[in-house]
Structure formats: structure tokens, C-alpha cells
Short mmCIF file of C-alpha atoms and ligand atoms in Angstrom, two decimals:
data_model
loop_
_atom_site.label_atom_id
_atom_site.label_comp_id
_atom_site.label_asym_id
_atom_site.label_seq_id
_atom_site.Cartn_x
_atom_site.Cartn_y
_atom_site.Cartn_z
CA ALA A 1 -39.13 -2.68 -12.62
CA PRO A 2 -36.47 -2.31 -9.93
CA CYS A 3 -33.65 -4.79 -10.33
CA SER A 4 -32.30 -6.73 -7.39
CA SER A 5 -28.67 -6.45 -8.43
CA PHE A 6 -26.74 -3.18 -8.20
CA SER A 7 -25.94 -3.05 -11.89
CA GLY A 8 -26.37 0.70 -11.87
CA CYS A 9 -28.91 0.59 -14.70
CA CYS A 10 -32.12 1.01 -12.80
CA LEU A 11 -31.70 1.89 -9.14
CA THR A 12 -34.85 3.24 -7.54
CA ALA A 13 -34.77 5.91 -4.84
CA HIS A 14 -35.60 3.12 -2.41
CA ASP A 15 -32.55 1.13 -3.56
CA VAL A 16 -30.33 4.16 -3.12
CA THR A 17 -31.60 4.80 0.41
CA ARG A 18 -31.10 1.14 1.27
CA LEU A 19 -27.56 1.30 -0.13
CA LEU A 20 -26.77 4.41 1.89
CA MET A 21 -28.07 2.82 5.06
CA CYS A 22 -26.15 -0.40 4.62
CA CYS A 23 -22.97 1.45 3.65
CA SER A 24 -22.35 3.58 6.71
CA ARG A 25 -20.24 3.42 9.83
CA THR A 26 -20.62 5.66 12.83
CA ASP A 27 -17.82 4.26 14.99
CA VAL A 28 -14.96 5.39 12.75
CA VAL A 29 -14.07 8.42 10.62
CA THR A 30 -15.04 7.66 7.02
CA VAL A 31 -14.05 10.86 5.25
CA THR A 32 -10.99 13.10 5.49
CA PRO A 33 -11.20 16.87 6.01
CA TRP A 34 -10.41 17.24 2.27
CA LEU A 35 -13.32 14.94 1.44
CA ALA A 36 -11.47 11.78 0.45
CA PRO A 37 -13.21 8.57 1.50
CA ILE A 38 -11.61 6.43 4.21
CA VAL A 39 -12.43 2.85 3.29
CA TRP A 40 -13.70 0.61 6.08
CA GLU A 41 -15.71 -2.58 5.90
CA GLY A 42 -19.35 -1.52 5.78
CA THR A 43 -18.74 1.72 3.85
CA PHE A 44 -18.97 0.29 0.34
CA ASN A 45 -20.85 -2.20 -1.77
CA PRO A 46 -18.36 -4.61 -3.39
CA VAL A 47 -20.87 -5.93 -5.92
CA LEU A 48 -21.75 -2.43 -7.13
CA LEU A 49 -18.08 -1.39 -7.32
CA ASP A 50 -17.06 -4.49 -9.25
CA SER A 51 -19.93 -3.94 -11.65
CA ILE A 52 -18.50 -0.48 -12.39
CA TYR A 53 -14.83 -1.47 -12.76
CA LYS A 54 -15.00 -4.95 -14.32
CA PRO A 55 -16.51 -3.82 -17.65
CA GLN A 56 -13.67 -1.29 -17.97
CA ASN A 57 -11.20 -4.20 -18.29
CA ILE A 58 -8.62 -2.37 -16.19
CA SER A 59 -5.16 -3.74 -15.38
CA ILE A 60 -3.65 -3.65 -11.91
CA ALA A 61 0.11 -3.91 -11.32
CA ALA A 62 1.55 -4.85 -7.94
CA THR A 63 5.18 -4.52 -6.91
CA VAL A 64 6.83 -6.62 -4.25
CA PHE A 65 10.46 -6.90 -3.15
CA ALA A 66 12.04 -10.08 -1.80
CA VAL A 67 15.74 -9.44 -1.28
CA GLY A 68 17.90 -11.86 0.72
CA LYS A 69 16.04 -13.99 3.23
CA TYR A 70 12.77 -12.15 2.60
CA ILE A 71 12.24 -14.58 -0.28
CA MET A 72 10.82 -16.92 2.40
CA PHE A 73 7.69 -14.75 2.62
CA LEU A 74 6.92 -14.80 -1.08
CA LYS A 75 4.99 -18.06 -1.38
CA ASP A 76 2.33 -17.12 1.17
CA PHE A 77 2.13 -13.61 -0.24
CA LEU A 78 1.45 -14.88 -3.77
CA GLU A 79 -0.87 -17.71 -2.75
CA THR A 80 -3.05 -15.48 -0.61
CA ALA A 81 -3.05 -12.75 -3.30
CA GLU A 82 -4.65 -15.31 -5.62
CA LYS A 83 -7.46 -15.77 -3.12
CA HIS A 84 -8.12 -12.15 -2.17
CA PHE A 85 -6.30 -9.47 -4.19
CA PHE A 86 -8.31 -8.15 -7.15
CA VAL A 87 -9.82 -11.55 -7.84
CA GLY A 88 -11.32 -11.61 -11.34
CA PHE A 89 -9.22 -8.66 -12.57
CA ASN A 90 -6.16 -8.45 -14.82
CA MET A 91 -3.37 -8.40 -12.28
CA HIS A 92 0.40 -8.49 -12.84
CA VAL A 93 2.84 -8.90 -9.96
CA TYR A 94 6.33 -7.49 -10.54
CA LEU A 95 8.77 -9.16 -8.18
CA PHE A 96 12.21 -7.69 -7.48
CA THR A 97 14.66 -10.19 -6.02
CA ASP A 98 18.32 -11.14 -5.85
CA ARG A 99 17.33 -14.83 -5.68
CA PRO A 100 15.40 -15.50 -8.90
CA LYS A 101 16.11 -19.23 -8.68
CA GLU A 102 14.25 -19.46 -5.39
CA VAL A 103 11.01 -17.94 -6.64
CA PRO A 104 8.25 -20.47 -5.82
CA GLN A 105 5.87 -21.77 -8.46
CA VAL A 106 2.41 -20.48 -7.66
CA LYS A 107 -0.51 -21.26 -9.92
CA MET A 108 -2.19 -18.06 -11.02
CA ALA A 109 -5.65 -17.65 -12.55
CA ALA A 110 -6.21 -16.53 -16.14
CA GLY A 111 -5.41 -12.85 -16.62
CA ARG A 112 -2.94 -12.87 -13.74
CA GLN A 113 0.83 -13.22 -13.97
CA LEU A 114 4.16 -12.81 -12.23
CA SER A 115 7.31 -11.22 -13.71
CA VAL A 116 10.67 -11.42 -12.00
CA ARG A 117 13.26 -8.62 -12.11
CA SER A 118 16.73 -9.24 -10.74
CA VAL A 119 18.21 -6.72 -8.33
CA PRO A 120 21.57 -6.72 -6.53
CA SER A 121 21.84 -7.97 -2.95
CA SER A 122 22.44 -5.41 -0.26
CA ASN A 123 24.10 -5.28 3.12
CA ARG A 124 21.81 -2.63 4.55
CA TRP A 125 18.11 -3.31 5.05
CA GLN A 126 17.45 0.42 5.10
CA GLU A 127 18.82 0.64 1.56
CA ILE A 128 16.70 -2.28 0.32
CA SER A 129 13.56 -0.75 1.66
CA ALA A 130 14.44 2.77 0.48
CA ARG A 131 15.59 1.87 -3.03
CA ARG A 132 12.11 0.57 -3.76
CA MET A 133 11.03 4.08 -4.78
CA GLU A 134 13.73 4.26 -7.46
CA LEU A 135 13.00 0.79 -8.80
CA ILE A 136 9.25 1.37 -8.93
CA GLN A 137 9.81 4.69 -10.73
CA LEU A 138 11.97 2.94 -13.34
CA LEU A 139 9.51 0.05 -13.72
CA ILE A 140 6.74 2.53 -14.47
CA GLU A 141 8.87 4.41 -17.00
CA GLU A 142 10.15 1.28 -18.74
CA GLU A 143 7.10 -0.91 -18.69
CA LEU A 144 3.92 0.25 -17.08
CA GLN A 145 3.08 3.64 -18.51
CA ASN A 146 1.03 2.10 -21.31
CA ASN A 147 0.40 -1.36 -19.86
CA ALA A 148 -1.39 -0.81 -16.56
CA ASP A 149 -3.97 1.54 -15.10
CA TYR A 150 -3.33 1.23 -11.37
CA ILE A 151 -0.44 0.06 -9.23
CA PHE A 152 -0.09 -1.05 -5.61
CA CYS A 153 3.31 -1.32 -3.91
CA LEU A 154 3.29 -3.86 -1.11
CA ASP A 155 5.55 -5.34 1.57
CA VAL A 156 6.35 -9.02 0.96
CA ASP A 157 6.34 -10.09 4.61
CA SER A 158 2.56 -9.95 4.56
CA GLN A 159 -0.44 -12.07 3.67
CA PHE A 160 -3.96 -11.41 2.42
CA HIS A 161 -6.83 -12.65 4.59
CA GLY A 162 -9.83 -10.88 3.07
CA ARG A 163 -11.00 -9.03 -0.01
CA TRP A 164 -8.74 -6.25 -1.31
CA GLY A 165 -10.42 -5.10 -4.51
CA SER A 166 -11.92 -2.31 -6.59
CA GLU A 167 -12.99 -0.34 -3.50
CA SER A 168 -9.30 0.55 -3.06
CA LEU A 169 -8.91 2.15 -6.49
CA GLY A 170 -8.21 5.87 -6.62
CA GLY A 171 -5.83 8.51 -7.96
CA LEU A 172 -3.45 8.51 -5.00
CA VAL A 173 -4.07 5.89 -2.33
CA ALA A 174 -2.51 5.60 1.13
CA VAL A 175 -3.07 3.17 4.01
CA VAL A 176 -3.37 4.39 7.60
CA HIS A 177 -0.69 2.71 9.72
CA PRO A 178 -2.25 0.27 12.24
CA GLY A 179 0.12 1.37 14.98
CA TYR A 180 -0.85 5.04 15.13
CA TYR A 181 -4.46 5.52 14.14
CA TRP A 182 -5.62 6.14 17.70
CA ASP A 183 -2.76 8.47 18.50
CA ASP A 184 -2.56 12.21 18.51
CA ARG A 185 -0.44 13.50 15.61
CA SER A 186 2.25 14.61 18.07
CA LYS A 187 3.03 10.89 18.54
CA PHE A 188 3.46 10.11 14.81
CA PRO A 189 7.04 9.03 14.03
CA TYR A 190 7.48 11.56 11.21
CA GLU A 191 10.94 12.86 10.36
CA ARG A 192 11.37 15.84 12.69
CA ARG A 193 14.71 17.31 11.58
CA PRO A 194 14.05 20.39 9.41
CA GLU A 195 17.19 19.68 7.37
CA SER A 196 15.57 16.51 5.94
CA ARG A 197 13.31 16.73 2.89
CA ALA A 198 10.94 14.38 4.73
CA TYR A 199 10.45 16.92 7.54
CA ILE A 200 7.00 17.44 9.01
CA ALA A 201 6.72 20.17 11.64
CA ALA A 202 5.08 19.69 15.03
CA GLY A 203 1.32 20.13 14.71
CA GLU A 204 1.35 19.24 11.00
CA GLY A 205 0.40 15.99 9.25
CA ASP A 206 -2.94 14.30 8.69
CA PHE A 207 -2.42 10.59 9.34
CA TYR A 208 0.62 8.38 9.75
CA PHE A 209 0.67 6.25 6.60
CA CYS A 210 2.36 2.87 6.01
CA GLY A 211 5.39 2.47 3.80
CA GLY A 212 4.25 -1.12 3.30
CA ALA A 213 1.25 -0.40 1.06
CA PHE A 214 0.40 2.52 -1.20
CA GLY A 215 -0.79 2.94 -4.74
CA GLY A 216 -3.10 4.62 -7.20
CA LEU A 217 -3.12 5.58 -10.85
CA ILE A 218 0.15 4.84 -12.65
CA GLN A 219 0.88 8.52 -13.35
CA GLU A 220 0.23 9.51 -9.73
CA VAL A 221 2.46 6.79 -8.31
CA HIS A 222 5.13 7.69 -10.85
CA LEU A 223 5.22 11.24 -9.52
CA LEU A 224 5.21 9.98 -5.93
CA THR A 225 8.12 7.54 -6.43
CA LYS A 226 10.12 10.05 -8.49
CA THR A 227 9.70 12.74 -5.83
CA CYS A 228 10.44 10.45 -2.87
CA ARG A 229 13.49 9.01 -4.63
CA PHE A 230 14.79 12.50 -5.43
CA ASN A 231 14.27 13.73 -1.88
CA PHE A 232 15.83 10.57 -0.42
CA GLU A 233 18.91 10.97 -2.62
CA GLU A 234 19.25 14.70 -1.94
CA ASP A 235 19.11 13.94 1.79
CA ALA A 236 21.74 11.21 1.33
CA LYS A 237 24.12 13.72 -0.30
CA GLU A 238 23.96 15.61 2.98
CA ASN A 239 24.33 12.42 5.04
CA ILE A 240 20.74 12.46 6.26
CA GLU A 241 18.61 9.33 6.37
CA ALA A 242 15.02 9.99 7.40
CA ALA A 243 13.75 8.27 10.56
CA TRP A 244 11.80 5.62 8.64
CA GLN A 245 13.49 5.87 5.28
CA GLU A 246 11.04 5.92 2.36
CA GLU A 247 8.07 5.70 4.75
CA SER A 248 9.06 9.15 6.10
CA HIS A 249 9.30 10.55 2.56
CA LEU A 250 5.97 8.96 1.66
CA ASN A 251 4.35 10.66 4.66
CA ARG A 252 5.81 14.01 3.66
CA TYR A 253 4.51 13.48 0.10
CA MET A 254 1.01 12.63 1.32
CA TRP A 255 0.99 15.71 3.56
CA VAL A 256 1.73 17.98 0.59
CA ASN A 257 -0.28 15.99 -2.00
CA LYS A 258 -3.40 14.78 -0.23
CA PRO A 259 -4.40 11.21 -1.14
CA SER A 260 -7.69 10.98 -3.00
CA LYS A 261 -8.55 7.75 -1.18
CA VAL A 262 -7.43 6.56 2.25
CA LEU A 263 -7.57 2.90 3.21
CA SER A 264 -8.23 2.00 6.84
CA PRO A 265 -5.81 -0.21 8.81
CA GLU A 266 -7.87 -3.21 7.59
CA TYR A 267 -5.58 -2.93 4.56
CA LEU A 268 -2.37 -3.41 6.53
CA TRP A 269 -2.75 -4.84 9.98
CA GLN A 270 0.07 -6.45 11.95
CA ASP A 271 -0.28 -10.05 13.10
CA PHE A 272 1.20 -9.34 16.51
CA LYS A 273 -1.57 -6.85 17.32
CA PRO A 274 -4.88 -8.04 18.76
CA ARG A 275 -7.75 -7.11 16.48
CA ASN A 276 -9.52 -3.96 17.73
CA PRO A 277 -13.38 -3.92 17.71
CA GLU A 278 -13.56 -1.38 14.86
CA ILE A 279 -11.55 -3.75 12.66
CA HIS A 280 -14.39 -5.88 11.26
CA ILE A 281 -12.10 -7.60 8.78
CA ILE A 282 -8.36 -7.89 8.33
CA ARG A 283 -7.65 -7.83 4.60
CA PHE A 284 -3.85 -7.77 4.56
CA SER A 285 -1.40 -8.00 7.45
CA GLY A 286 2.28 -8.16 8.20
CA VAL A 287 3.50 -11.47 9.59
CA VAL A 288 5.45 -11.69 12.84
CA LYS A 289 9.14 -11.81 12.01
CA ASN A 290 12.45 -12.03 13.76
CA TYR A 291 14.30 -9.00 12.40
CA ALA A 292 17.68 -10.15 13.69
CA ALA A 293 17.38 -13.45 11.85
CA ILE A 294 16.20 -12.18 8.47
CA ARG A 295 17.80 -8.80 7.86
CA PRO A 296 21.32 -8.59 6.44
CA ASN A 297 22.55 -6.40 9.35
C1 UD2 B 1 8.13 -0.69 7.91
C2 UD2 B 1 7.24 -0.59 6.69
C3 UD2 B 1 8.10 -0.78 5.44
C4 UD2 B 1 9.19 0.27 5.39
C5 UD2 B 1 10.00 0.22 6.69
C6 UD2 B 1 10.93 1.41 6.82
C7 UD2 B 1 4.93 -1.34 6.94
C8 UD2 B 1 4.06 -2.47 7.30
N1 UD2 B 1 6.23 -1.63 6.80
O1 UD2 B 1 8.41 -2.08 7.99
O2 UD2 B 1 7.34 -0.71 4.27
O3 UD2 B 1 8.60 1.53 5.21
O4 UD2 B 1 9.19 0.27 7.84
O5 UD2 B 1 12.02 1.29 6.00
O6 UD2 B 1 4.47 -0.24 6.76
N2 UD2 B 1 13.06 -6.10 2.26
C9 UD2 B 1 13.71 -7.17 1.64
N3 UD2 B 1 14.84 -7.67 2.22
C10 UD2 B 1 15.35 -7.17 3.38
C11 UD2 B 1 14.69 -6.09 4.01
C12 UD2 B 1 13.53 -5.58 3.44
O7 UD2 B 1 13.27 -7.66 0.61
O8 UD2 B 1 16.38 -7.70 3.85
C13 UD2 B 1 11.85 -5.54 1.62
C14 UD2 B 1 10.64 -6.46 1.81
O9 UD2 B 1 9.79 -6.33 0.69
C15 UD2 B 1 9.98 -5.88 3.04
C16 UD2 B 1 10.23 -4.39 2.84
O10 UD2 B 1 11.51 -4.29 2.22
O11 UD2 B 1 8.61 -6.23 3.08
C17 UD2 B 1 10.20 -3.54 4.11
O12 UD2 B 1 11.15 -4.01 5.03
P1 UD2 B 1 10.72 -4.51 6.47
O13 UD2 B 1 9.47 -5.31 6.34
O14 UD2 B 1 11.88 -5.15 7.13
O15 UD2 B 1 10.42 -3.15 7.19
P2 UD2 B 1 9.55 -2.94 8.53
O16 UD2 B 1 8.98 -4.22 9.00
O17 UD2 B 1 10.35 -2.16 9.50
#
């Protein structure tokens, strides 16, 4: 007999048709030209996906950096992650900070934990943001290669508001930047100087992706961070800093190595932006901040 849950064991043709009909959107693009899904609310069945991934007992790592005054964002980040980010999964947050004594106590559910890694303070915000690639690469090499399956690298000045779960899992995962998804690619703020290793020529590029959220399988993200770090450092030897630091290198990487899953701007909205009609849910968003007051320079 047909079962009412989507356990995958006994779906009838009718169930499958019903699933297809309920999991479609016609107002937004839901697949890339290289056939990677673009995840929007209404394109997936969370119950079905969880029933596939939960029995696999997978582990998710998340990295977050809170250097200098950015420590003030950590409490809300962690508390909202407990409510919405891979709820019910093994999840380990790796926090990099120069203020370990100021890390707030946040109660985490069973199977979830926080580890703190000390990093030096910095006088340049560009360096803090850009050095994340190097530190994530080293974390993977030293600790994660055999201890986690997937990793997401997230900005700390952000909060979760809705489910971010197994629908986001993939080999290489990028999030479409909320500021540019309606724009023609000529408007994307890619690095445009050919001498930079983050260069993307006019007319090239698929999407403009966020530096504030990316992820995927551990091995894939290892290659990404290693490559972006190398390119960033080679540029630095020639006194070049890409327009948007590691975000520019990430965009170059995603242009050459197409992501296998793309997350819609639901996965990194910005609180100062009004919600557009195609955004049925905001899952994660950057808080409004006063740059002059919180950055070291
Ligand atoms: C964008 C990107 C960010 C990065 C940056 C370019 C999004 C939403 N954000 O954000 O990821 O690509 O452009 O470099 O895509 N940080 C500290 N202390 C500091 C400064 C930064 O800990 O003093 C960390 C912190 O985790 C923060 C992240 O670096 O979330 C990015 O810095 P930002 O939020 O100031 O960068 P922003 O808003 O320009």
C-alpha cells in the first residue's frame, strides 16, 4: 500500500507526480546551464531529503570568524544556528577569534558542539576576511579530513531565520549574492584587472556569489580554499589585492569549477534590503552594521 510519508521505500507513480508538482517554481530559475539545481523554497521536499541524509549519520562542520569587535555578533549567530542550521544533525562549529575569553556560552543540543581556535588580531579588515581561506584550508588538513563530511563557511555578522538543512548539501556549493541576482553580468563586481588571479573578463561569469557563505564536501572545499589562498598570496607578492578580496577569488574559482549546487539568495539575504516577492523565506541574513564602528580601520 502507498505510504503517506516520503520514506523512499514505496512511492507510487501518483506520489512522484504529486511531489514533482509541489516541488516546482516558475517565477525563478531553478537549474543552471550546467544542470546544477538552484535551491529555492518550493523546489524541494525537506522531509524526503532528511529521510535520505539522516540515516547516513553525516557530520557537518561550520567555520565562523569573530576577530576584534565582530565577537559581538557571535551570540545571535550561535543561538539562531541552534534553531535552524542542520537541526537534528551532527554539527560542529569551529570558531576563529582573537578574543576567546569573550566567547558566549550557548547551550547546544546533543551531537552539536563548538570549538574555539585562537587567531592573532589584525589591523586590516581586508586581511581578516581574506586570511579565512588559509585558516579553513589548515583546519581541514589538521582536523576535518577524517572527522566531517561537509563544511559550510559563514560570515559571523549574520543570523538564521529559517531552515538551512540537508537540501543545501552538495559537492561544491555556492550562494547567489542577494545584491546582484537581478543584474546583468556586466554589473557584477568581479575583479577586472587581468593581472590579478581573480580576473574575470567582460562577458564571462555565471552568477555573482557571496564570500559570506559557501561550502560542500570536505575535499572540494579543501581544494577551493587551497587554490584561493594560493592565488591571493601570489597576487599579494605583486602588490595586487582583488576588488573584494577572497570573494573575488571565490567567484573566479566558481567560474572555472562550476558548483554542483547553487543556493538562492534565501541563504544569504541582507537585513537592510526589503524582501523581494520571489523570496518566500529568508533563511540566513547579514545584520545591519556600522562598518566605521566595528572594523579595525
Ligand atoms: C562581504 C562578504 C564577506 C567578504 C567581504 C569581502 C557577504 C555577505 N559578505 O562582506 O564574506 O567576502 O565582502 O572581503 O557575502 N571579520 C572579523 N573581524 C573584522 C572584519 C571581518 O571577524 O574586523 C570577519 C567576520 O567573520 C565577517 C567576515 O570577516 O563576517 C567578513 O567581513 P565583513 O562582514 O566586514 O565583510 P562585508 O560585510 O563587506
